[in-house]
Coordinates of C-alpha atoms and ligand atoms in Angstrom, one line a residue:
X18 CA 62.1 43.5 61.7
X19 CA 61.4 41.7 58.5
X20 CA 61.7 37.6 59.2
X21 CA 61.7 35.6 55.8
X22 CA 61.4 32.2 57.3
X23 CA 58.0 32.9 59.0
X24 CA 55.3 32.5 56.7
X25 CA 51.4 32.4 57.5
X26 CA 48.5 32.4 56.1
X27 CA 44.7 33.2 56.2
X28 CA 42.9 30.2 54.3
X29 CA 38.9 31.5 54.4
X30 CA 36.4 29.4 52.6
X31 CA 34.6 31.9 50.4
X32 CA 30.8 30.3 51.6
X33 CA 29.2 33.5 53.1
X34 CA 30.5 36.7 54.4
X35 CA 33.4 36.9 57.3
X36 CA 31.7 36.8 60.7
X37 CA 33.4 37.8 64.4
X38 CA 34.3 34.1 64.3
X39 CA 36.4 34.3 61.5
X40 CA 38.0 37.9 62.0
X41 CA 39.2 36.6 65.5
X42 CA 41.1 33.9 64.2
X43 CA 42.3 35.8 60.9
X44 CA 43.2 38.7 63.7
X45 CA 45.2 35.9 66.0
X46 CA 47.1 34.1 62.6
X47 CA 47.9 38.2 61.5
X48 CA 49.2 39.3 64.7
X49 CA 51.2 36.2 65.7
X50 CA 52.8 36.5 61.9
X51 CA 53.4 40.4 62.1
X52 CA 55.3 39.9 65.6
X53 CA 57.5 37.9 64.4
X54 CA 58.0 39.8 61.1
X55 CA 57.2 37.3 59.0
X56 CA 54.9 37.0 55.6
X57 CA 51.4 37.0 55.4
X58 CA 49.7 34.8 52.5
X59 CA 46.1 34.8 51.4
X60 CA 44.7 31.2 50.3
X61 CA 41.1 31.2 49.1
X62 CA 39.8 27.5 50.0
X63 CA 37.0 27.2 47.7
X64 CA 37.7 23.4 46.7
X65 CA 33.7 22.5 46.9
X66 CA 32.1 24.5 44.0
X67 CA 28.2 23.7 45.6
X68 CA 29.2 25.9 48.5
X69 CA 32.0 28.3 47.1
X70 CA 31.1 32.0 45.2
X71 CA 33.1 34.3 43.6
X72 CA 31.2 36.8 44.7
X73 CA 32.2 35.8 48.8
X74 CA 35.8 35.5 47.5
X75 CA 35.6 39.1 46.8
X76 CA 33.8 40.2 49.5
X77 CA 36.7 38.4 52.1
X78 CA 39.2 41.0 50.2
X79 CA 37.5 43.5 50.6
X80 CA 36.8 43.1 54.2
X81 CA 40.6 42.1 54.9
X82 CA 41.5 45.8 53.2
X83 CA 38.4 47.3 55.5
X84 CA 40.2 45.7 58.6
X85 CA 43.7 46.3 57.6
X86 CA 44.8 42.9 57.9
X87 CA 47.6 42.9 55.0
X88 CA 49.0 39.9 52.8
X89 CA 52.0 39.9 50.9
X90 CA 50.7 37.3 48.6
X91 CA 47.2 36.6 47.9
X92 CA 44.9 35.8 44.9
X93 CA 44.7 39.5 43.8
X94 CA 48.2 40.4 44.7
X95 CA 49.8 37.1 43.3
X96 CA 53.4 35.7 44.3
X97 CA 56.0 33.4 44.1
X98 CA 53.8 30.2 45.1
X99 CA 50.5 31.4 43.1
X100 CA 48.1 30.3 42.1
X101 CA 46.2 31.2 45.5
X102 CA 43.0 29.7 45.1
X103 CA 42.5 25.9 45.5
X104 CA 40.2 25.3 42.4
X105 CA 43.3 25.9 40.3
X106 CA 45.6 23.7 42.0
X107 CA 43.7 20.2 41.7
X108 CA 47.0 18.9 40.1
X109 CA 49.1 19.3 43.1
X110 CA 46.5 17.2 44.9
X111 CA 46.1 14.3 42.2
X112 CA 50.1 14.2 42.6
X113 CA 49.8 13.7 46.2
X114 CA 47.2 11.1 45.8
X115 CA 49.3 9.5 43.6
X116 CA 52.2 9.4 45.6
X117 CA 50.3 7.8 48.3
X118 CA 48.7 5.5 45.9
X119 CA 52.2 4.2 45.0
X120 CA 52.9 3.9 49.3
X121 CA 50.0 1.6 48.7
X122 CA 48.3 3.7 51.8
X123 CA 45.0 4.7 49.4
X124 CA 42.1 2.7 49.1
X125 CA 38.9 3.4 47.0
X126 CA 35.6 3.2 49.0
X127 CA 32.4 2.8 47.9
X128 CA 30.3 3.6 51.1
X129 CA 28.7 7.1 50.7
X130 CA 27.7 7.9 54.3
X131 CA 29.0 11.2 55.1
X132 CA 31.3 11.0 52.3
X133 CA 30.1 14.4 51.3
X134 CA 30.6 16.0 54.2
X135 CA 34.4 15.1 53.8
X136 CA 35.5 17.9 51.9
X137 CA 34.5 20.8 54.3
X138 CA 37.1 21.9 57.3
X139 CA 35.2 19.1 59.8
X140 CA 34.5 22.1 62.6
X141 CA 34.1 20.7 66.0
X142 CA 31.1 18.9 66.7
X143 CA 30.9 17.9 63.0
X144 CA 32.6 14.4 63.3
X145 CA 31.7 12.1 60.9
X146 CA 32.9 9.6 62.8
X147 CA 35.4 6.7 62.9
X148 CA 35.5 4.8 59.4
X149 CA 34.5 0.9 60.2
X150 CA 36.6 0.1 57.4
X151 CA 34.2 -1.8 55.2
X152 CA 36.4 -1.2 52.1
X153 CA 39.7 -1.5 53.2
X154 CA 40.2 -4.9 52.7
X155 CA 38.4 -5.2 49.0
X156 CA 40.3 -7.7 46.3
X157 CA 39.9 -6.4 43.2
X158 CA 37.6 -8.1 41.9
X159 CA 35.2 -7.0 44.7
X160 CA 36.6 -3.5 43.9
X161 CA 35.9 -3.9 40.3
X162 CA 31.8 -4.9 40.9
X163 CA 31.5 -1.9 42.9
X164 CA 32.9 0.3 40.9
X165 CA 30.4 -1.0 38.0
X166 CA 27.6 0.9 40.3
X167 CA 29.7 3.5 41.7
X168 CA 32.5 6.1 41.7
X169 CA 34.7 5.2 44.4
X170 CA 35.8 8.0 46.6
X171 CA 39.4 7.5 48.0
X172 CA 40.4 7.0 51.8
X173 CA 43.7 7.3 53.8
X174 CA 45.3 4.2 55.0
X175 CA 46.0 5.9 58.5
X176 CA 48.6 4.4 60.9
X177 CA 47.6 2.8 64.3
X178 CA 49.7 4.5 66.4
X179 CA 49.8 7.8 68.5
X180 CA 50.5 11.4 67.1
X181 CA 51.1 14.0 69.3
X182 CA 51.9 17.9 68.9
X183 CA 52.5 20.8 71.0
X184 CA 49.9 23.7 70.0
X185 CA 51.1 27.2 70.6
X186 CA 48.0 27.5 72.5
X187 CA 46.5 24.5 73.7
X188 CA 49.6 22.7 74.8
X189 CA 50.4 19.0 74.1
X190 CA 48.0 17.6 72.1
X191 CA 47.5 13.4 71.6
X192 CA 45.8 11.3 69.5
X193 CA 45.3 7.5 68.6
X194 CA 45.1 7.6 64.9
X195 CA 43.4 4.7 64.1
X196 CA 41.0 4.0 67.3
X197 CA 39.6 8.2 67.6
X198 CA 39.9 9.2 63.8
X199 CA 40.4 6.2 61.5
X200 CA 41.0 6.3 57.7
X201 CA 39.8 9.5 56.2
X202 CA 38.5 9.9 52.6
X203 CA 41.0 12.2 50.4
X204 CA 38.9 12.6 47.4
X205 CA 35.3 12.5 47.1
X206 CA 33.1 10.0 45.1
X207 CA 32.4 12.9 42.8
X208 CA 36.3 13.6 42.9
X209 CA 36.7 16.4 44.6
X210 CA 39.5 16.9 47.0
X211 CA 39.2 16.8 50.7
X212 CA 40.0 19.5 52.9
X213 CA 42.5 17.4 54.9
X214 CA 44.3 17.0 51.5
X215 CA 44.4 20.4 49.7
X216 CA 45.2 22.0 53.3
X217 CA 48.2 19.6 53.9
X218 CA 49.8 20.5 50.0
X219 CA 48.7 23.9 49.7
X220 CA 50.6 24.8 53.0
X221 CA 53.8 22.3 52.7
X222 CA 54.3 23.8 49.0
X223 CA 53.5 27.7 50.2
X224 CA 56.2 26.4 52.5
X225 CA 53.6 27.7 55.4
X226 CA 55.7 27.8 58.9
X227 CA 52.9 28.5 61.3
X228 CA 49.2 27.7 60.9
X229 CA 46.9 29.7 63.4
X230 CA 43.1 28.7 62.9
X231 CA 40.2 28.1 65.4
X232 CA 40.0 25.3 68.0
X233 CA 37.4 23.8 66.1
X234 CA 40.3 22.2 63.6
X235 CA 42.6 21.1 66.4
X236 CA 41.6 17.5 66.0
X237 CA 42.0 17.7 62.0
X238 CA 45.4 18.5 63.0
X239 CA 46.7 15.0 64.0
X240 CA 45.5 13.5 60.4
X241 CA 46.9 16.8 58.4
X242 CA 50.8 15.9 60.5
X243 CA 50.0 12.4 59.3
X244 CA 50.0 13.3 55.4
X245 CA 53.0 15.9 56.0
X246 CA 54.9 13.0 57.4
X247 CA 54.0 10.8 54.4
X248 CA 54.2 12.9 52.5
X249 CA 57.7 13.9 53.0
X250 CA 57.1 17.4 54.0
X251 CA 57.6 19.3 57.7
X252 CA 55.2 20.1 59.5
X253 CA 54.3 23.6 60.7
X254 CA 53.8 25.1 63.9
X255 CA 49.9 24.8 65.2
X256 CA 48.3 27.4 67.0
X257 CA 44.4 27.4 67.9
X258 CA 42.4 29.5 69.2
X259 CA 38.9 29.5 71.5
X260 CA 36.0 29.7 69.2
X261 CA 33.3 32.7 70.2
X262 CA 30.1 31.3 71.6
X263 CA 27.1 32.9 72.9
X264 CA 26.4 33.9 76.9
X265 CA 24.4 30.5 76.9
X266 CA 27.9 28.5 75.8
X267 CA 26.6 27.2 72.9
X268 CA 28.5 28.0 69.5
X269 CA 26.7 30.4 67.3
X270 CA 27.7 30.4 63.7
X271 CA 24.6 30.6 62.5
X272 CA 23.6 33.5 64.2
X273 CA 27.1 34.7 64.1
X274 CA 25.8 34.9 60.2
X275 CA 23.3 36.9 61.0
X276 CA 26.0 39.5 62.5
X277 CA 28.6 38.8 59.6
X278 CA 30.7 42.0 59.2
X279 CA 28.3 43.9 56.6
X280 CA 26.1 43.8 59.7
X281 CA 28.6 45.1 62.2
X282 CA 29.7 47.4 59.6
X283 CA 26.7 49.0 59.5
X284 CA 25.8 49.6 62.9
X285 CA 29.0 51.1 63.3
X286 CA 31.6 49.1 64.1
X287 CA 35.1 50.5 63.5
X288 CA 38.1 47.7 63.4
X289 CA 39.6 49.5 66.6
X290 CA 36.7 48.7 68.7
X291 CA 36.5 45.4 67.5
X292 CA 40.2 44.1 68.0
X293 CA 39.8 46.0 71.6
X294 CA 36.8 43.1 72.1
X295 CA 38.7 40.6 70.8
X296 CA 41.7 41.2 72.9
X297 CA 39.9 41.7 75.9
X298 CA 38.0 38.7 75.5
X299 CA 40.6 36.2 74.5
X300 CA 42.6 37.6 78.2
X301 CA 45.0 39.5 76.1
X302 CA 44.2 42.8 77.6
X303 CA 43.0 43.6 80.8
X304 CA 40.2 46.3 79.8
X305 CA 37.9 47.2 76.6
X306 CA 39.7 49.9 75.2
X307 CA 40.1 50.9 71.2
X308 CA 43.2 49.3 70.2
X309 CA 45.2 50.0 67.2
X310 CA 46.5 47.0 64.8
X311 CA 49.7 48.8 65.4
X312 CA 48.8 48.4 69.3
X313 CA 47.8 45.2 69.1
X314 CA 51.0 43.3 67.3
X315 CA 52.7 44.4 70.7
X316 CA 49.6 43.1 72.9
X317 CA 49.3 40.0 71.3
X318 CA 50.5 36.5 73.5
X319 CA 50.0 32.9 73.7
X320 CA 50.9 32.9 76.9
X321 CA 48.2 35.2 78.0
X322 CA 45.2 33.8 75.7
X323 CA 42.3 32.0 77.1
X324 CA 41.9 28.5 75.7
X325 CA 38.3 27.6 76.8
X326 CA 35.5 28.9 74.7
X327 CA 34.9 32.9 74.5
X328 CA 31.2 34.2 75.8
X329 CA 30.3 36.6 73.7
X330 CA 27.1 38.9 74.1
X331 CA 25.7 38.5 70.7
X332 CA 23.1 41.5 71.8
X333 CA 26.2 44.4 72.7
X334 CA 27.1 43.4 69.1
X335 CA 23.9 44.5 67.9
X336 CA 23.6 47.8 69.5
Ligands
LIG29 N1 39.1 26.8 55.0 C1 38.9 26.4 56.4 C2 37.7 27.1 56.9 O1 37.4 28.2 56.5 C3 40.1 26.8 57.3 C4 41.1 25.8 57.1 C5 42.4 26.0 58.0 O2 42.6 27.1 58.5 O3 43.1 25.1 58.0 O4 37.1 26.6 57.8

């Protein structure tokens, strides 16, 4: 049954090729959106040009077609809220600034540490840390020296006050803004958009309803409701889901890379087989067992996926 008012989406970066890592938690935001009938959109989230190819962005099509996860709009298929790719929507992100420039909750900052790192998805682990706040309480004429040496970057006034959330998976969620994340840069020194930024946007004017994504983001989540609220946008529904680690528990995107789907693709991995892993491994299903896309829309549960981390044995993959 067709439901118009669910819409999600698949945002890959287009960095390297898809790995398990990233089919499992395209396969989870796909089958939670097809259950409920709703619309599928394809983002391409290629806002850092030192790390983004075309070449990946086509190979991520490609593979979605390979593994039959469908979108209804997508950079190649276009759509009522194209363009799809974030280096073509820079505009709708200056606005935002803007708008929180004129809230007076933007600040420019001229420390660089980590500053780079800002515009990546920060994956677990990958903190950069709370901000001390050196900059915040510049005048401007101490703004206006700096900036002599320096572009400033551009950091989020964030609240001091709690935000909490109830994930689809992971249950209530809590966070004291200012104390565990702090004030978060928006736009780079070299002005490029944040992640935190384009992500917020891009889904509030897709008019995204549900975002399903790895657990590795969940934290990212309390600063992305921040900028919907001040925005002046809803927020969507969160759903994350347990990243895929090795048997020793430690995370394994690197050498995930080494098993990206070209590689599983060639030693003979049909989709079937791997949505039966998947399934089976997130406690979906009770058994390893091929498992249609078809098969698996009815399968598919919050109530019955795993939350901690899923062991995978990186050497079964490489048969
Ligand atoms: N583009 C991000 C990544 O590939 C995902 C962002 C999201 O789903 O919110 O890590």
């Amino acid at each position: 049954m067709e439901n118009k008012e669910i819409r999600g989406r698949f945002a890959p970066s287009p960095s390297g090729r898809m790995h398990l890592g990233n089919v499992w938690a395209m396969l989870a935001a796909w089958l939670s959106v097809r259950k409920q009938g709703g619309t599928m959109v394809l983002r391409m989230e290629d806002l850092d040009p030192s790390r983004s190819k075309q070449i990946f962005a086509d190979q991520i099509i490609e593979d979605l077609a390979w593994l039959g996860l469908t979108y209804e709009e997508g950079p190649d298929c276009g759509g009522d809220y194209a363009p799809y790719v974030q280096d073509q929507r820079r505009h709708y992100y200056e606005n935002a600034l803007q708008q929180l420039k004129e809230q007076e909750l933007l600040y420019p900052c001229y420390c660089s540490r980590k500053d780079l790192a800002a515009v990546r998805a920060p994956h677990r682990g990958e903190n950069a840390g709370v901000y001390p706040g050196f900059c915040r309480g510049l005048s401007v004429g101490e703004q206006k020296i700096r900036a002599e040496k320096k572009n400033p970057g551009y950091r989020f006034l964030m609240p001091n006050r709690e935000d909490c959330f109830l994930d689809l998976n992971y249950g209530e969620q809590c966070q004291q803004l200012q104390s565990e994340t702090g004030d978060f840069i928006l736009r780079r020194s070299d002005g490029i958009h944040a992640y935190q930024l384009a992500v917020v946007v891009d889904d509030a004017l897709m008019e995204i309803t549900e975002v399903v994504r790895g657990a590795d983001l969940l934290s990212s989540t309390h600063r992305q409701r921040v900028l919907y609220e001040t925005l002046g946008y809803t927020a969507p529904k969160f759903g994350h889901v347990p990243l895929l680690v090795g048997r020793d528990g430690r995370r394994m995107s690197k050498r995930f890379q080494s098993l990206d789907l070209g590689q599983l693709k060639s030693k003979g991995w049909k989709p079937e087989e791997l949505w039966g892993l998947l399934l089976f491994e997130s406690g979906m299903m009770g058994k390893k067992e091929l498992v249609s896309l078809e098969e698996a829309i009815g399968i598919f549960s919050w109530e019955t996926m795993k939350t901690e981390d899923l062991k995978i044995d990186l050497e079964r993959l490489e048969r």
